[in-house]
Amino acid sequence: MKPFSETASDARAKASELAEKTAENARLTAEAAKARIQDGYGRARAATEDLAHKASEQASIAREAAGEVYEKGKVQAKRANSKLKDVAEKQPMALVAGAVAIGALLGSLLPKGRKDD
């Protein structure tokens, strides 16, 4: 049988070796976790930048479309105003008759007043 001092020394050496292996495993696990976190952060950042770029492009397209619609609306409003002026000058009675007809139509669409029971 081995002397107690040798057995204690062997146990100390094995414990030290086990502690070193455990520390190394912990370091490797931490490094792997750090790499995964950095990779995830990089992918999230790239996706966010891509979404921001796409949103900016869509906003620009929407602004252009709104500007075009606004310009078309202005042209149509000017055309309608011009036609209304022509009708008012050439056929004022037809304009008055049209206004009366529209008023009558709107009046017929209004709800009737309540009758007291």
mmCIF file with all atom_site columns, C-alpha atoms in Angstrom:
data_model
loop_
_atom_site.group_PDB
_atom_site.id
_atom_site.type_symbol
_atom_site.label_atom_id
_atom_site.label_alt_id
_atom_site.label_comp_id
_atom_site.label_asym_id
_atom_site.label_entity_id
_atom_site.label_seq_id
_atom_site.pdbx_PDB_ins_code
_atom_site.Cartn_x
_atom_site.Cartn_y
_atom_site.Cartn_z
_atom_site.occupancy
_atom_site.B_iso_or_equiv
_atom_site.pdbx_formal_charge
_atom_site.auth_seq_id
_atom_site.auth_comp_id
_atom_site.auth_asym_id
_atom_site.auth_atom_id
_atom_site.pdbx_PDB_model_num
ATOM 1   C CA . MET A 1 1   ? 0.000   0.000  0.000   1.00 0.00 ? 1   MET A CA 1
ATOM 2   C CA . LYS A 1 2   ? 1.156   3.560  -0.812  1.00 0.00 ? 2   LYS A CA 1
ATOM 3   C CA . PRO A 1 3   ? 2.069   5.950  1.928   1.00 0.00 ? 3   PRO A CA 1
ATOM 4   C CA . PHE A 1 4   ? -0.592  8.505  2.799   1.00 0.00 ? 4   PHE A CA 1
ATOM 5   C CA . SER A 1 5   ? 1.569   11.416 1.564   1.00 0.00 ? 5   SER A CA 1
ATOM 6   C CA . GLU A 1 6   ? 1.835   9.860  -1.922  1.00 0.00 ? 6   GLU A CA 1
ATOM 7   C CA . THR A 1 7   ? -1.892  9.213  -2.071  1.00 0.00 ? 7   THR A CA 1
ATOM 8   C CA . ALA A 1 8   ? -2.636  12.805 -1.023  1.00 0.00 ? 8   ALA A CA 1
ATOM 9   C CA . SER A 1 9   ? -0.113  14.086 -3.552  1.00 0.00 ? 9   SER A CA 1
ATOM 10  C CA . ASP A 1 10  ? -1.713  11.972 -6.321  1.00 0.00 ? 10  ASP A CA 1
ATOM 11  C CA . ALA A 1 11  ? -5.167  13.194 -5.306  1.00 0.00 ? 11  ALA A CA 1
ATOM 12  C CA . ARG A 1 12  ? -3.945  16.793 -5.350  1.00 0.00 ? 12  ARG A CA 1
ATOM 13  C CA . ALA A 1 13  ? -2.425  16.288 -8.825  1.00 0.00 ? 13  ALA A CA 1
ATOM 14  C CA . LYS A 1 14  ? -5.641  14.707 -10.169 1.00 0.00 ? 14  LYS A CA 1
ATOM 15  C CA . ALA A 1 15  ? -7.765  17.474 -8.625  1.00 0.00 ? 15  ALA A CA 1
ATOM 16  C CA . SER A 1 16  ? -5.476  20.089 -10.146 1.00 0.00 ? 16  SER A CA 1
ATOM 17  C CA . GLU A 1 17  ? -5.653  18.372 -13.539 1.00 0.00 ? 17  GLU A CA 1
ATOM 18  C CA . LEU A 1 18  ? -9.444  18.150 -13.298 1.00 0.00 ? 18  LEU A CA 1
ATOM 19  C CA . ALA A 1 19  ? -9.654  21.832 -12.323 1.00 0.00 ? 19  ALA A CA 1
ATOM 20  C CA . GLU A 1 20  ? -7.501  22.794 -15.328 1.00 0.00 ? 20  GLU A CA 1
ATOM 21  C CA . LYS A 1 21  ? -9.677  20.712 -17.686 1.00 0.00 ? 21  LYS A CA 1
ATOM 22  C CA . THR A 1 22  ? -12.824 22.248 -16.200 1.00 0.00 ? 22  THR A CA 1
ATOM 23  C CA . ALA A 1 23  ? -11.395 25.751 -16.564 1.00 0.00 ? 23  ALA A CA 1
ATOM 24  C CA . GLU A 1 24  ? -10.395 25.032 -20.173 1.00 0.00 ? 24  GLU A CA 1
ATOM 25  C CA . ASN A 1 25  ? -13.857 23.665 -20.960 1.00 0.00 ? 25  ASN A CA 1
ATOM 26  C CA . ALA A 1 26  ? -15.446 26.737 -19.383 1.00 0.00 ? 26  ALA A CA 1
ATOM 27  C CA . ARG A 1 27  ? -13.165 29.032 -21.416 1.00 0.00 ? 27  ARG A CA 1
ATOM 28  C CA . LEU A 1 28  ? -13.998 27.178 -24.666 1.00 0.00 ? 28  LEU A CA 1
ATOM 29  C CA . THR A 1 29  ? -17.716 27.274 -23.893 1.00 0.00 ? 29  THR A CA 1
ATOM 30  C CA . ALA A 1 30  ? -17.520 31.009 -23.144 1.00 0.00 ? 30  ALA A CA 1
ATOM 31  C CA . GLU A 1 31  ? -15.628 31.641 -26.387 1.00 0.00 ? 31  GLU A CA 1
ATOM 32  C CA . ALA A 1 32  ? -18.183 29.646 -28.387 1.00 0.00 ? 32  ALA A CA 1
ATOM 33  C CA . ALA A 1 33  ? -21.053 31.524 -26.734 1.00 0.00 ? 33  ALA A CA 1
ATOM 34  C CA . LYS A 1 34  ? -19.334 34.848 -27.435 1.00 0.00 ? 34  LYS A CA 1
ATOM 35  C CA . ALA A 1 35  ? -18.867 33.881 -31.098 1.00 0.00 ? 35  ALA A CA 1
ATOM 36  C CA . ARG A 1 36  ? -22.546 32.888 -31.408 1.00 0.00 ? 36  ARG A CA 1
ATOM 37  C CA . ILE A 1 37  ? -23.655 36.144 -29.777 1.00 0.00 ? 37  ILE A CA 1
ATOM 38  C CA . GLN A 1 38  ? -21.417 38.208 -32.057 1.00 0.00 ? 38  GLN A CA 1
ATOM 39  C CA . ASP A 1 39  ? -22.684 36.309 -35.093 1.00 0.00 ? 39  ASP A CA 1
ATOM 40  C CA . GLY A 1 40  ? -26.302 36.866 -34.032 1.00 0.00 ? 40  GLY A CA 1
ATOM 41  C CA . TYR A 1 41  ? -25.611 40.538 -33.396 1.00 0.00 ? 41  TYR A CA 1
ATOM 42  C CA . GLY A 1 42  ? -24.011 40.877 -36.827 1.00 0.00 ? 42  GLY A CA 1
ATOM 43  C CA . ARG A 1 43  ? -26.936 39.199 -38.559 1.00 0.00 ? 43  ARG A CA 1
ATOM 44  C CA . ALA A 1 44  ? -29.460 41.307 -36.625 1.00 0.00 ? 44  ALA A CA 1
ATOM 45  C CA . ARG A 1 45  ? -27.580 44.480 -37.471 1.00 0.00 ? 45  ARG A CA 1
ATOM 46  C CA . ALA A 1 46  ? -27.410 43.559 -41.165 1.00 0.00 ? 46  ALA A CA 1
ATOM 47  C CA . ALA A 1 47  ? -31.127 42.734 -41.206 1.00 0.00 ? 47  ALA A CA 1
ATOM 48  C CA . THR A 1 48  ? -31.966 46.016 -39.478 1.00 0.00 ? 48  THR A CA 1
ATOM 49  C CA . GLU A 1 49  ? -29.868 47.994 -41.931 1.00 0.00 ? 49  GLU A CA 1
ATOM 50  C CA . ASP A 1 50  ? -31.508 46.161 -44.835 1.00 0.00 ? 50  ASP A CA 1
ATOM 51  C CA . LEU A 1 51  ? -34.992 46.894 -43.484 1.00 0.00 ? 51  LEU A CA 1
ATOM 52  C CA . ALA A 1 52  ? -34.118 50.552 -42.920 1.00 0.00 ? 52  ALA A CA 1
ATOM 53  C CA . HIS A 1 53  ? -32.823 50.826 -46.487 1.00 0.00 ? 53  HIS A CA 1
ATOM 54  C CA . LYS A 1 54  ? -35.955 49.174 -47.906 1.00 0.00 ? 54  LYS A CA 1
ATOM 55  C CA . ALA A 1 55  ? -38.203 51.399 -45.786 1.00 0.00 ? 55  ALA A CA 1
ATOM 56  C CA . SER A 1 56  ? -36.351 54.476 -47.037 1.00 0.00 ? 56  SER A CA 1
ATOM 57  C CA . GLU A 1 57  ? -36.782 53.340 -50.640 1.00 0.00 ? 57  GLU A CA 1
ATOM 58  C CA . GLN A 1 58  ? -40.504 52.692 -50.100 1.00 0.00 ? 58  GLN A CA 1
ATOM 59  C CA . ALA A 1 59  ? -40.955 56.095 -48.467 1.00 0.00 ? 59  ALA A CA 1
ATOM 60  C CA . SER A 1 60  ? -39.250 57.743 -51.431 1.00 0.00 ? 60  SER A CA 1
ATOM 61  C CA . ILE A 1 61  ? -41.482 55.864 -53.880 1.00 0.00 ? 61  ILE A CA 1
ATOM 62  C CA . ALA A 1 62  ? -44.572 56.843 -51.863 1.00 0.00 ? 62  ALA A CA 1
ATOM 63  C CA . ARG A 1 63  ? -43.481 60.507 -51.831 1.00 0.00 ? 63  ARG A CA 1
ATOM 64  C CA . GLU A 1 64  ? -43.042 60.474 -55.599 1.00 0.00 ? 64  GLU A CA 1
ATOM 65  C CA . ALA A 1 65  ? -46.427 58.815 -56.122 1.00 0.00 ? 65  ALA A CA 1
ATOM 66  C CA . ALA A 1 66  ? -48.124 61.292 -53.792 1.00 0.00 ? 66  ALA A CA 1
ATOM 67  C CA . GLY A 1 67  ? -46.503 64.181 -55.666 1.00 0.00 ? 67  GLY A CA 1
ATOM 68  C CA . GLU A 1 68  ? -47.720 62.804 -58.999 1.00 0.00 ? 68  GLU A CA 1
ATOM 69  C CA . VAL A 1 69  ? -51.257 62.301 -57.678 1.00 0.00 ? 69  VAL A CA 1
ATOM 70  C CA . TYR A 1 70  ? -51.228 65.826 -56.230 1.00 0.00 ? 70  TYR A CA 1
ATOM 71  C CA . GLU A 1 71  ? -50.146 67.300 -59.555 1.00 0.00 ? 71  GLU A CA 1
ATOM 72  C CA . LYS A 1 72  ? -52.791 65.310 -61.449 1.00 0.00 ? 72  LYS A CA 1
ATOM 73  C CA . GLY A 1 73  ? -55.400 66.467 -58.935 1.00 0.00 ? 73  GLY A CA 1
ATOM 74  C CA . LYS A 1 74  ? -54.388 70.096 -59.444 1.00 0.00 ? 74  LYS A CA 1
ATOM 75  C CA . VAL A 1 75  ? -54.690 69.741 -63.217 1.00 0.00 ? 75  VAL A CA 1
ATOM 76  C CA . GLN A 1 76  ? -58.102 68.076 -62.930 1.00 0.00 ? 76  GLN A CA 1
ATOM 77  C CA . ALA A 1 77  ? -59.314 70.723 -60.464 1.00 0.00 ? 77  ALA A CA 1
ATOM 78  C CA . LYS A 1 78  ? -58.228 73.498 -62.841 1.00 0.00 ? 78  LYS A CA 1
ATOM 79  C CA . ARG A 1 79  ? -59.962 71.733 -65.742 1.00 0.00 ? 79  ARG A CA 1
ATOM 80  C CA . ALA A 1 80  ? -63.171 71.296 -63.714 1.00 0.00 ? 80  ALA A CA 1
ATOM 81  C CA . ASN A 1 81  ? -63.049 74.922 -62.600 1.00 0.00 ? 81  ASN A CA 1
ATOM 82  C CA . SER A 1 82  ? -62.596 76.041 -66.190 1.00 0.00 ? 82  SER A CA 1
ATOM 83  C CA . LYS A 1 83  ? -65.535 73.921 -67.363 1.00 0.00 ? 83  LYS A CA 1
ATOM 84  C CA . LEU A 1 84  ? -67.699 75.230 -64.525 1.00 0.00 ? 84  LEU A CA 1
ATOM 85  C CA . LYS A 1 85  ? -66.855 78.827 -65.489 1.00 0.00 ? 85  LYS A CA 1
ATOM 86  C CA . ASP A 1 86  ? -67.714 78.078 -69.137 1.00 0.00 ? 86  ASP A CA 1
ATOM 87  C CA . VAL A 1 87  ? -71.070 76.585 -68.157 1.00 0.00 ? 87  VAL A CA 1
ATOM 88  C CA . ALA A 1 88  ? -71.773 79.510 -65.814 1.00 0.00 ? 88  ALA A CA 1
ATOM 89  C CA . GLU A 1 89  ? -71.068 82.018 -68.585 1.00 0.00 ? 89  GLU A CA 1
ATOM 90  C CA . LYS A 1 90  ? -72.783 80.188 -71.448 1.00 0.00 ? 90  LYS A CA 1
ATOM 91  C CA . GLN A 1 91  ? -75.708 78.516 -69.646 1.00 0.00 ? 91  GLN A CA 1
ATOM 92  C CA . PRO A 1 92  ? -76.317 80.088 -66.229 1.00 0.00 ? 92  PRO A CA 1
ATOM 93  C CA . MET A 1 93  ? -79.870 78.709 -66.010 1.00 0.00 ? 93  MET A CA 1
ATOM 94  C CA . ALA A 1 94  ? -78.654 75.159 -66.594 1.00 0.00 ? 94  ALA A CA 1
ATOM 95  C CA . LEU A 1 95  ? -76.175 75.649 -63.762 1.00 0.00 ? 95  LEU A CA 1
ATOM 96  C CA . VAL A 1 96  ? -78.899 76.921 -61.426 1.00 0.00 ? 96  VAL A CA 1
ATOM 97  C CA . ALA A 1 97  ? -81.171 74.006 -62.419 1.00 0.00 ? 97  ALA A CA 1
ATOM 98  C CA . GLY A 1 98  ? -78.349 71.553 -61.742 1.00 0.00 ? 98  GLY A CA 1
ATOM 99  C CA . ALA A 1 99  ? -77.696 73.112 -58.332 1.00 0.00 ? 99  ALA A CA 1
ATOM 100 C CA . VAL A 1 100 ? -81.415 72.902 -57.458 1.00 0.00 ? 100 VAL A CA 1
ATOM 101 C CA . ALA A 1 101 ? -81.500 69.244 -58.543 1.00 0.00 ? 101 ALA A CA 1
ATOM 102 C CA . ILE A 1 102 ? -78.462 68.412 -56.416 1.00 0.00 ? 102 ILE A CA 1
ATOM 103 C CA . GLY A 1 103 ? -80.008 70.255 -53.452 1.00 0.00 ? 103 GLY A CA 1
ATOM 104 C CA . ALA A 1 104 ? -83.251 68.324 -53.858 1.00 0.00 ? 104 ALA A CA 1
ATOM 105 C CA . LEU A 1 105 ? -81.366 65.032 -54.043 1.00 0.00 ? 105 LEU A CA 1
ATOM 106 C CA . LEU A 1 106 ? -79.390 65.811 -50.901 1.00 0.00 ? 106 LEU A CA 1
ATOM 107 C CA . GLY A 1 107 ? -82.553 66.951 -49.133 1.00 0.00 ? 107 GLY A CA 1
ATOM 108 C CA . SER A 1 108 ? -84.289 63.689 -49.952 1.00 0.00 ? 108 SER A CA 1
ATOM 109 C CA . LEU A 1 109 ? -81.365 61.745 -48.496 1.00 0.00 ? 109 LEU A CA 1
ATOM 110 C CA . LEU A 1 110 ? -81.524 63.528 -45.132 1.00 0.00 ? 110 LEU A CA 1
ATOM 111 C CA . PRO A 1 111 ? -83.370 61.648 -42.377 1.00 0.00 ? 111 PRO A CA 1
ATOM 112 C CA . LYS A 1 112 ? -86.879 62.811 -41.633 1.00 0.00 ? 112 LYS A CA 1
ATOM 113 C CA . GLY A 1 113 ? -87.557 64.523 -38.328 1.00 0.00 ? 113 GLY A CA 1
ATOM 114 C CA . ARG A 1 114 ? -89.131 62.493 -35.500 1.00 0.00 ? 114 ARG A CA 1
ATOM 115 C CA . LYS A 1 115 ? -92.847 62.788 -34.902 1.00 0.00 ? 115 LYS A CA 1
ATOM 116 C CA . ASP A 1 116 ? -94.067 63.114 -31.340 1.00 0.00 ? 116 ASP A CA 1
ATOM 117 C CA . ASP A 1 117 ? -96.191 60.131 -30.305 1.00 0.00 ? 117 ASP A CA 1
#
